């Protein structure tokens, strides 16, 4: 078990594998005798995202890479949006 900070490369590897297959991640983690972060650590990393509106730099970079890899072929994408409640209960104050 590793205590403290994980290198950016190990962190990226762990996040990627866990994203594609949590079962595969647990298998790799067991094979390497728990040298990878625990699933709870990965969940905590996902909770520290900036929730600002707009597109993330990572999303734009992935689209650029996939466009380049298409090699001039048409690339179809789908943009999905959803609304989010900022506050469930709005209270009106007449004095303000």
Coordinates of C-alpha atoms in Angstrom, one line a residue:
X1 CA 0.0 0.0 0.0
X2 CA 1.3 3.4 -1.0
X3 CA 0.8 6.3 1.4
X4 CA 0.8 9.9 0.3
X5 CA 0.6 11.4 -3.2
X6 CA 0.5 9.4 -6.3
X7 CA 2.4 10.4 -9.4
X8 CA 0.4 12.1 -12.2
X9 CA 1.1 9.1 -14.5
X10 CA -0.1 6.5 -11.9
X11 CA -3.1 8.7 -11.1
X12 CA -4.1 9.0 -14.8
X13 CA -3.6 5.2 -15.3
X14 CA -5.8 4.4 -12.3
X15 CA -8.5 6.8 -13.4
X16 CA -8.5 5.5 -17.0
X17 CA -8.6 1.8 -16.1
X18 CA -11.3 2.3 -13.4
X19 CA -13.4 4.4 -15.8
X20 CA -13.4 1.7 -18.5
X21 CA -13.8 -1.3 -16.1
X22 CA -13.9 -1.2 -12.3
X23 CA -13.7 -5.0 -12.3
X24 CA -10.5 -4.9 -14.4
X25 CA -9.1 -2.2 -12.1
X26 CA -9.7 -4.3 -9.0
X27 CA -8.0 -7.3 -10.7
X28 CA -5.0 -5.2 -11.6
X29 CA -4.9 -3.7 -8.1
X30 CA -4.9 -7.3 -6.6
X31 CA -2.2 -8.5 -9.0
X32 CA 0.0 -5.7 -8.0
X33 CA -0.7 -6.2 -4.3
X34 CA -2.6 -3.0 -3.7
X35 CA 0.0 -0.6 -5.2
X36 CA -2.8 1.2 -7.0
X37 CA -5.1 3.6 -5.1
X38 CA -8.2 2.2 -3.4
X39 CA -11.5 2.7 -5.2
X40 CA -12.6 5.1 -2.5
X41 CA -9.5 7.3 -3.3
X42 CA -10.5 7.3 -7.0
X43 CA -14.1 8.3 -6.0
X44 CA -12.7 11.2 -4.0
X45 CA -10.6 12.3 -7.0
X46 CA -13.7 12.4 -9.1
X47 CA -15.5 14.6 -6.5
X48 CA -12.8 17.3 -6.8
X49 CA -13.9 18.6 -10.2
X50 CA -14.5 22.2 -11.1
X51 CA -18.1 22.6 -11.8
X52 CA -17.8 25.7 -13.8
X53 CA -19.9 26.0 -17.0
X54 CA -18.4 25.4 -20.4
X55 CA -16.2 22.7 -21.9
X56 CA -13.3 21.3 -20.0
X57 CA -9.8 21.5 -21.5
X58 CA -9.6 17.7 -21.4
X59 CA -12.8 17.2 -23.4
X60 CA -11.5 19.6 -26.1
X61 CA -8.2 17.8 -26.3
X62 CA -9.8 14.4 -26.7
X63 CA -12.0 15.8 -29.6
X64 CA -8.8 17.2 -31.2
X65 CA -7.0 13.9 -30.9
X66 CA -9.9 11.9 -32.3
X67 CA -10.3 14.4 -35.2
X68 CA -6.7 14.1 -36.1
X69 CA -6.8 10.3 -35.8
X70 CA -9.8 10.2 -38.2
X71 CA -7.3 11.2 -41.0
X72 CA -9.7 13.4 -43.0
X73 CA -12.7 11.1 -42.7
X74 CA -15.9 12.5 -41.5
X75 CA -16.2 12.4 -37.7
X76 CA -19.6 12.5 -36.2
X77 CA -20.1 13.6 -32.6
X78 CA -23.0 14.1 -30.3
X79 CA -23.3 16.9 -27.8
X80 CA -25.6 16.2 -24.9
X81 CA -26.6 18.9 -22.5
X82 CA -28.6 18.8 -19.3
X83 CA -29.8 21.4 -16.9
X84 CA -28.9 21.3 -13.2
X85 CA -30.7 22.8 -10.3
X86 CA -28.5 25.2 -8.5
X87 CA -30.7 25.3 -5.4
X88 CA -33.7 23.2 -4.7
X89 CA -35.5 25.8 -2.6
X90 CA -35.5 29.5 -3.5
X91 CA -36.6 31.8 -0.7
X92 CA -37.9 35.3 -1.6
X93 CA -36.9 38.1 0.7
X94 CA -39.1 41.2 0.1
X95 CA -36.6 43.6 1.7
X96 CA -33.7 42.8 -0.7

